[in-house]
PDB file of C-alpha atoms and ligand atoms in Angstrom:
ATOM      1  CA  UNK A 896      11.481 -29.121 -26.788  1.00 61.00           C
ATOM      2  CA  UNK A 897      14.429 -26.743 -26.282  1.00 64.00           C
ATOM      3  CA  UNK A 898      11.956 -23.926 -25.925  1.00 62.00           C
ATOM      4  CA  UNK A 899       9.957 -25.833 -23.286  1.00 66.00           C
ATOM      5  CA  UNK A 900      13.177 -26.536 -21.375  1.00 61.00           C
ATOM      6  CA  UNK A 901      14.171 -22.895 -21.540  1.00 60.00           C
ATOM      7  CA  UNK A 902      10.759 -21.854 -20.272  1.00 60.00           C
ATOM      8  CA  UNK A 903      10.866 -24.254 -17.349  1.00 64.00           C
ATOM      9  CA  UNK A 904      14.389 -23.052 -16.466  1.00 57.00           C
ATOM     10  CA  UNK A 905      13.088 -19.506 -16.533  1.00 57.00           C
ATOM     11  CA  UNK A 906      10.183 -20.526 -14.274  1.00 63.00           C
ATOM     12  CA  UNK A 907      12.618 -22.083 -11.788  1.00 54.00           C
ATOM     13  CA  UNK A 908      14.845 -18.995 -11.814  1.00 55.00           C
ATOM     14  CA  UNK A 909      11.808 -16.771 -11.198  1.00 57.00           C
ATOM     15  CA  UNK A 910      10.538 -19.013  -8.416  1.00 57.00           C
ATOM     16  CA  UNK A 911      13.929 -19.107  -6.682  1.00 55.00           C
ATOM     17  CA  UNK A 912      14.197 -15.318  -6.992  1.00 58.00           C
ATOM     18  CA  UNK A 913      10.780 -15.030  -5.428  1.00 57.00           C
ATOM     19  CA  UNK A 914      11.541 -17.329  -2.507  1.00 55.00           C
ATOM     20  CA  UNK A 915      14.961 -15.839  -1.848  1.00 59.00           C
ATOM     21  CA  UNK A 916      13.860 -12.227  -1.827  1.00 68.00           C
ATOM     22  CA  UNK A 917      14.698 -10.760   1.557  1.00 86.00           C
ATOM     23  CA  UNK A 918      11.944  -9.319   3.733  1.00 92.00           C
ATOM     24  CA  UNK A 919      11.507  -5.596   3.350  1.00 94.00           C
ATOM     25  CA  UNK A 920       9.571  -3.232   5.523  1.00 96.00           C
ATOM     26  CA  UNK A 921       6.866  -1.126   3.843  1.00 97.00           C
ATOM     27  CA  UNK A 922       7.299   2.546   3.003  1.00 97.00           C
ATOM     28  CA  UNK A 923       4.012   4.429   3.489  1.00 97.00           C
ATOM     29  CA  UNK A 924       2.929   7.704   1.870  1.00 96.00           C
ATOM     30  CA  UNK A 925      -0.414   9.385   2.526  1.00 96.00           C
ATOM     31  CA  UNK A 926      -1.618  12.190   0.238  1.00 95.00           C
ATOM     32  CA  UNK A 927      -4.834  13.529  -1.236  1.00 95.00           C
ATOM     33  CA  UNK A 928      -5.858  13.637  -4.877  1.00 94.00           C
ATOM     34  CA  UNK A 929      -7.176  17.211  -4.689  1.00 93.00           C
ATOM     35  CA  UNK A 930      -6.137  20.295  -2.699  1.00 91.00           C
ATOM     36  CA  UNK A 931      -7.519  19.959   0.815  1.00 90.00           C
ATOM     37  CA  UNK A 932     -10.572  22.001   1.726  1.00 89.00           C
ATOM     38  CA  UNK A 933     -12.530  21.478   4.890  1.00 88.00           C
ATOM     39  CA  UNK A 934     -16.027  20.132   4.195  1.00 91.00           C
ATOM     40  CA  UNK A 935     -15.213  19.223   0.575  1.00 94.00           C
ATOM     41  CA  UNK A 936     -15.054  15.561  -0.461  1.00 96.00           C
ATOM     42  CA  UNK A 937     -11.585  14.424  -1.412  1.00 96.00           C
ATOM     43  CA  UNK A 938      -9.788  11.178  -2.086  1.00 96.00           C
ATOM     44  CA  UNK A 939      -7.036  10.101   0.250  1.00 96.00           C
ATOM     45  CA  UNK A 940      -4.393   7.787  -1.186  1.00 97.00           C
ATOM     46  CA  UNK A 941      -2.218   5.514   0.862  1.00 97.00           C
ATOM     47  CA  UNK A 942       0.632   4.321  -1.327  1.00 97.00           C
ATOM     48  CA  UNK A 943       2.653   1.530   0.213  1.00 97.00           C
ATOM     49  CA  UNK A 944       5.757   0.280  -1.524  1.00 95.00           C
ATOM     50  CA  UNK A 945       9.043  -1.553  -1.240  1.00 94.00           C
ATOM     51  CA  UNK A 946       7.708  -4.410   0.901  1.00 95.00           C
ATOM     52  CA  UNK A 947       8.220  -8.152   0.914  1.00 93.00           C
ATOM     53  CA  UNK A 948       6.591 -10.647   1.480  1.00 92.00           C
ATOM     54  CA  UNK A 949       3.453  -9.537  -0.415  1.00 93.00           C
ATOM     55  CA  UNK A 950       1.058 -10.302   2.439  1.00 95.00           C
ATOM     56  CA  UNK A 951      -0.111  -6.969   3.864  1.00 96.00           C
ATOM     57  CA  UNK A 952      -3.125  -5.269   5.434  1.00 97.00           C
ATOM     58  CA  UNK A 953      -3.740  -1.642   4.535  1.00 97.00           C
ATOM     59  CA  UNK A 954      -6.659   0.338   5.917  1.00 98.00           C
ATOM     60  CA  UNK A 955      -7.557   4.009   5.992  1.00 98.00           C
ATOM     61  CA  UNK A 956      -9.282   5.298   9.080  1.00 97.00           C
ATOM     62  CA  UNK A 957     -10.998   8.501  10.107  1.00 96.00           C
ATOM     63  CA  UNK A 958     -11.453   9.262  13.775  1.00 94.00           C
ATOM     64  CA  UNK A 959     -10.129   5.731  14.457  1.00 92.00           C
ATOM     65  CA  UNK A 960     -12.844   4.035  12.374  1.00 96.00           C
ATOM     66  CA  UNK A 961     -12.016   2.193   9.157  1.00 96.00           C
ATOM     67  CA  UNK A 962     -13.325   3.704   5.916  1.00 97.00           C
ATOM     68  CA  UNK A 963     -14.517   1.837   2.824  1.00 96.00           C
ATOM     69  CA  UNK A 964     -11.427   1.564   0.661  1.00 96.00           C
ATOM     70  CA  UNK A 965     -10.597   0.550  -2.865  1.00 95.00           C
ATOM     71  CA  UNK A 966      -7.237  -0.894  -3.774  1.00 92.00           C
ATOM     72  CA  UNK A 967      -5.047  -1.424  -6.782  1.00 90.00           C
ATOM     73  CA  UNK A 968      -3.738  -4.835  -7.726  1.00 86.00           C
ATOM     74  CA  UNK A 969      -0.630  -5.828  -5.897  1.00 89.00           C
ATOM     75  CA  UNK A 970       2.328  -5.254  -8.176  1.00 88.00           C
ATOM     76  CA  UNK A 971       6.055  -5.628  -7.909  1.00 86.00           C
ATOM     77  CA  UNK A 972       9.252  -4.395  -9.474  1.00 83.00           C
ATOM     78  CA  UNK A 973      12.222  -6.462 -10.643  1.00 82.00           C
ATOM     79  CA  UNK A 974      13.743  -6.587  -7.143  1.00 83.00           C
ATOM     80  CA  UNK A 975      10.574  -8.321  -5.835  1.00 84.00           C
ATOM     81  CA  UNK A 976       9.554  -5.323  -3.809  1.00 91.00           C
ATOM     82  CA  UNK A 977       5.764  -5.124  -3.816  1.00 94.00           C
ATOM     83  CA  UNK A 978       3.600  -2.024  -3.924  1.00 95.00           C
ATOM     84  CA  UNK A 979      -0.088  -1.260  -3.566  1.00 96.00           C
ATOM     85  CA  UNK A 980      -2.271   1.823  -3.628  1.00 97.00           C
ATOM     86  CA  UNK A 981      -5.290   1.995  -1.319  1.00 97.00           C
ATOM     87  CA  UNK A 982      -7.671   4.936  -1.427  1.00 97.00           C
ATOM     88  CA  UNK A 983     -10.884   6.172   0.122  1.00 97.00           C
ATOM     89  CA  UNK A 984     -13.329   9.047  -0.228  1.00 97.00           C
ATOM     90  CA  UNK A 985     -12.949  11.393   2.724  1.00 95.00           C
ATOM     91  CA  UNK A 986     -14.622  14.672   3.610  1.00 94.00           C
ATOM     92  CA  UNK A 987     -12.239  16.512   5.956  1.00 91.00           C
ATOM     93  CA  UNK A 988     -14.121  17.722   9.030  1.00 90.00           C
ATOM     94  CA  UNK A 989     -11.456  17.976  11.717  1.00 88.00           C
ATOM     95  CA  UNK A 990     -11.157  14.286  12.631  1.00 92.00           C
ATOM     96  CA  UNK A 991      -7.777  12.611  12.195  1.00 93.00           C
ATOM     97  CA  UNK A 992      -7.323  10.605   9.015  1.00 95.00           C
ATOM     98  CA  UNK A 993      -4.585   7.979   8.901  1.00 96.00           C
ATOM     99  CA  UNK A 994      -3.403   4.952   6.988  1.00 97.00           C
ATOM    100  CA  UNK A 995      -2.751   1.799   9.035  1.00 98.00           C
ATOM    101  CA  UNK A 996      -0.414  -0.849   7.671  1.00 98.00           C
ATOM    102  CA  UNK A 997       0.174  -4.332   9.067  1.00 98.00           C
ATOM    103  CA  UNK A 998       3.080  -6.359   7.743  1.00 97.00           C
ATOM    104  CA  UNK A 999       5.194  -9.234   9.030  1.00 97.00           C
ATOM    105  CA  UNK A1000       8.306  -7.013   9.174  1.00 97.00           C
ATOM    106  CA  UNK A1001       6.609  -4.588  11.569  1.00 97.00           C
ATOM    107  CA  UNK A1002       6.405  -5.201  15.314  1.00 96.00           C
ATOM    108  CA  UNK A1003       3.030  -3.439  15.366  1.00 97.00           C
ATOM    109  CA  UNK A1004       0.785  -1.543  12.967  1.00 97.00           C
ATOM    110  CA  UNK A1005       2.442   1.422  11.258  1.00 97.00           C
ATOM    111  CA  UNK A1006       0.033   4.361  11.402  1.00 97.00           C
ATOM    112  CA  UNK A1007       0.796   7.325   9.146  1.00 96.00           C
ATOM    113  CA  UNK A1008      -1.352  10.447   9.474  1.00 95.00           C
ATOM    114  CA  UNK A1009      -2.651  12.348   6.505  1.00 93.00           C
ATOM    115  CA  UNK A1010      -0.304  15.312   6.931  1.00 81.00           C
ATOM    116  CA  UNK A1011      -1.710  17.854   4.473  1.00 70.00           C
ATOM    117  CA  UNK A1012      -4.829  17.704   6.542  1.00 59.00           C
ATOM    118  CA  UNK A1013      -3.289  18.818   9.843  1.00 56.00           C
ATOM    119  CA  UNK A1014      -3.121  22.588   9.179  1.00 51.00           C
ATOM    120  CA  UNK A1015      -6.930  22.750   9.037  1.00 47.00           C
TER     121      UNK A1015
HETATM  122  C1  NAG B1358      -4.115  -9.031   8.433  1.00 87.61           C
HETATM  123  O1  NAG B1358      -5.344  -9.059   9.145  1.00 87.61           O
HETATM  124  C2  NAG B1358      -5.755 -10.379   9.480  1.00 87.61           C
HETATM  125  C3  NAG B1358      -7.141 -10.277  10.084  1.00 87.61           C
HETATM  126  O2  NAG B1358      -7.211  -9.299  11.074  1.00 87.61           O
HETATM  127  C4  NAG B1358      -4.732 -10.999  10.434  1.00 87.61           C
HETATM  128  O3  NAG B1358      -5.116 -12.300  10.777  1.00 87.61           O
HETATM  129  C5  NAG B1358      -3.379 -11.034   9.733  1.00 87.61           C
HETATM  130  O4  NAG B1358      -2.394 -11.505  10.612  1.00 87.61           O
HETATM  131  C6  NAG B1358      -2.994  -9.642   9.239  1.00 87.61           C
HETATM  132  N1  NAG B1358      -1.801  -9.735   8.407  1.00 87.61           N
HETATM  133  C7  NAG B1358      -0.669  -9.125   8.718  1.00 87.61           C
HETATM  134  C8  NAG B1358       0.432  -9.269   7.714  1.00 87.61           C
HETATM  135  O5  NAG B1358      -0.507  -8.480   9.735  1.00 87.61           O
END
Protein backbone atom coordinates (compact mmCIF):
# COMPACT_ATOMS: atom_id res chain seq x y z
CA UNK A 1 0.00 0.00 0.00
CA UNK A 2 2.71 2.49 1.03
CA UNK A 3 4.72 1.38 -1.95
CA UNK A 4 1.76 1.92 -4.31
CA UNK A 5 1.25 5.40 -2.85
CA UNK A 6 4.91 6.21 -3.28
CA UNK A 7 4.80 5.04 -6.88
CA UNK A 8 1.76 7.13 -7.70
CA UNK A 9 3.38 10.18 -6.07
CA UNK A 10 6.44 9.57 -8.20
CA UNK A 11 4.23 9.30 -11.30
CA UNK A 12 2.59 12.64 -10.45
CA UNK A 13 5.96 14.32 -9.88
CA UNK A 14 7.22 12.99 -13.23
CA UNK A 15 4.07 14.09 -15.02
CA UNK A 16 4.21 17.59 -13.54
CA UNK A 17 7.90 17.83 -14.47
CA UNK A 18 7.00 16.82 -17.98
CA UNK A 19 4.19 19.34 -18.36
CA UNK A 20 6.12 22.18 -16.77
CA UNK A 21 9.26 21.77 -18.83
CA UNK A 22 9.86 24.99 -20.72
CA UNK A 23 10.00 24.96 -24.51
CA UNK A 24 13.50 24.68 -25.89
CA UNK A 25 14.69 25.26 -29.40
CA UNK A 26 16.55 22.40 -31.11
CA UNK A 27 20.32 22.34 -31.56
CA UNK A 28 21.24 20.72 -34.89
CA UNK A 29 24.53 19.06 -35.86
CA UNK A 30 25.20 17.51 -39.26
CA UNK A 31 28.21 15.23 -39.76
CA UNK A 32 29.20 12.13 -41.70
CA UNK A 33 30.11 8.72 -40.33
CA UNK A 34 33.12 8.29 -42.63
CA UNK A 35 35.66 10.72 -44.12
CA UNK A 36 34.06 12.45 -47.08
CA UNK A 37 35.06 11.32 -50.55
CA UNK A 38 33.26 12.40 -53.67
CA UNK A 39 31.45 9.49 -55.35
CA UNK A 40 31.80 7.21 -52.30
CA UNK A 41 28.70 6.24 -50.31
CA UNK A 42 28.64 7.68 -46.83
CA UNK A 43 26.18 8.08 -44.00
CA UNK A 44 25.10 11.55 -43.00
CA UNK A 45 23.91 12.00 -39.42
CA UNK A 46 21.67 14.77 -38.26
CA UNK A 47 21.78 14.88 -34.48
CA UNK A 48 19.16 17.13 -32.95
CA UNK A 49 19.15 17.73 -29.23
CA UNK A 50 18.05 19.94 -26.37
CA UNK A 51 14.49 20.46 -27.62
CA UNK A 52 11.10 20.50 -25.97
CA UNK A 53 8.26 19.67 -26.63
CA UNK A 54 9.16 16.29 -28.18
CA UNK A 55 7.13 16.83 -31.35
CA UNK A 56 9.59 17.41 -34.20
CA UNK A 57 10.10 16.78 -37.91
CA UNK A 58 13.61 15.99 -39.08
CA UNK A 59 14.45 15.30 -42.71
CA UNK A 60 17.67 15.06 -44.67
CA UNK A 61 17.64 16.38 -48.20
CA UNK A 62 19.98 16.30 -51.16
CA UNK A 63 19.56 18.84 -53.92
CA UNK A 64 16.34 19.93 -52.14
CA UNK A 65 14.77 16.46 -52.31
CA UNK A 66 14.13 14.41 -49.17
CA UNK A 67 16.18 11.24 -48.73
CA UNK A 68 15.05 7.97 -47.13
CA UNK A 69 16.06 8.32 -43.50
CA UNK A 70 16.29 6.12 -40.47
CA UNK A 71 15.91 7.50 -36.98
CA UNK A 72 16.73 6.60 -33.42
CA UNK A 73 14.09 6.47 -30.73
CA UNK A 74 13.30 9.79 -29.20
CA UNK A 75 15.12 10.03 -25.90
CA UNK A 76 15.49 12.63 -23.21
CA UNK A 77 17.76 13.62 -20.37
CA UNK A 78 16.79 14.50 -16.80
CA UNK A 79 16.01 18.12 -17.72
CA UNK A 80 13.35 16.92 -20.21
CA UNK A 81 15.36 18.02 -23.18
CA UNK A 82 14.74 15.57 -26.01
CA UNK A 83 17.21 14.33 -28.59
CA UNK A 84 17.03 12.27 -31.76
CA UNK A 85 19.47 11.05 -34.38
CA UNK A 86 18.33 10.85 -38.00
CA UNK A 87 20.61 9.46 -40.69
CA UNK A 88 20.64 8.64 -44.38
CA UNK A 89 22.91 7.01 -46.95
CA UNK A 90 24.35 9.68 -49.22
CA UNK A 91 26.81 9.53 -52.09
CA UNK A 92 28.38 12.99 -52.38
CA UNK A 93 28.24 14.19 -55.98
CA UNK A 94 28.29 17.98 -55.71
CA UNK A 95 24.64 18.57 -54.76
CA UNK A 96 23.92 20.30 -51.46
CA UNK A 97 23.04 18.03 -48.56
CA UNK A 98 21.20 19.51 -45.59
CA UNK A 99 19.16 18.59 -42.55
CA UNK A 100 15.77 20.31 -42.20
CA UNK A 101 14.18 20.58 -38.77
CA UNK A 102 10.65 21.74 -37.97
CA UNK A 103 9.75 22.47 -34.37
CA UNK A 104 7.15 24.58 -32.60
CA UNK A 105 9.85 26.89 -31.18
CA UNK A 106 11.08 27.80 -34.66
CA UNK A 107 9.41 30.45 -36.81
CA UNK A 108 10.32 28.43 -39.91
CA UNK A 109 12.29 25.31 -40.79
CA UNK A 110 15.90 25.33 -39.59
CA UNK A 111 18.09 24.11 -42.45
CA UNK A 112 21.66 23.14 -41.58
CA UNK A 113 24.03 22.24 -44.42
CA UNK A 114 26.37 19.31 -44.27
CA UNK A 115 29.53 21.39 -43.83
CA UNK A 116 32.30 18.82 -44.28
CA UNK A 117 30.91 18.35 -47.73
CA UNK A 118 31.34 21.93 -48.93
CA UNK A 119 35.09 21.84 -49.72
CA UNK A 120 34.47 19.27 -52.47
C1 LIG B 1 5.52 18.10 -39.11
O1 LIG B 1 5.03 17.84 -40.41
C2 LIG B 1 3.61 17.72 -40.46
C3 LIG B 1 3.24 17.29 -41.86
O2 LIG B 1 3.86 18.07 -42.83
C4 LIG B 1 2.98 19.06 -40.06
O3 LIG B 1 1.59 18.96 -40.09
C5 LIG B 1 3.44 19.40 -38.65
O4 LIG B 1 2.96 20.67 -38.28
C6 LIG B 1 4.96 19.39 -38.55
N1 LIG B 1 5.36 19.53 -37.16
C7 LIG B 1 6.09 20.55 -36.73
C8 LIG B 1 6.47 20.49 -35.28
O5 LIG B 1 6.44 21.48 -37.43
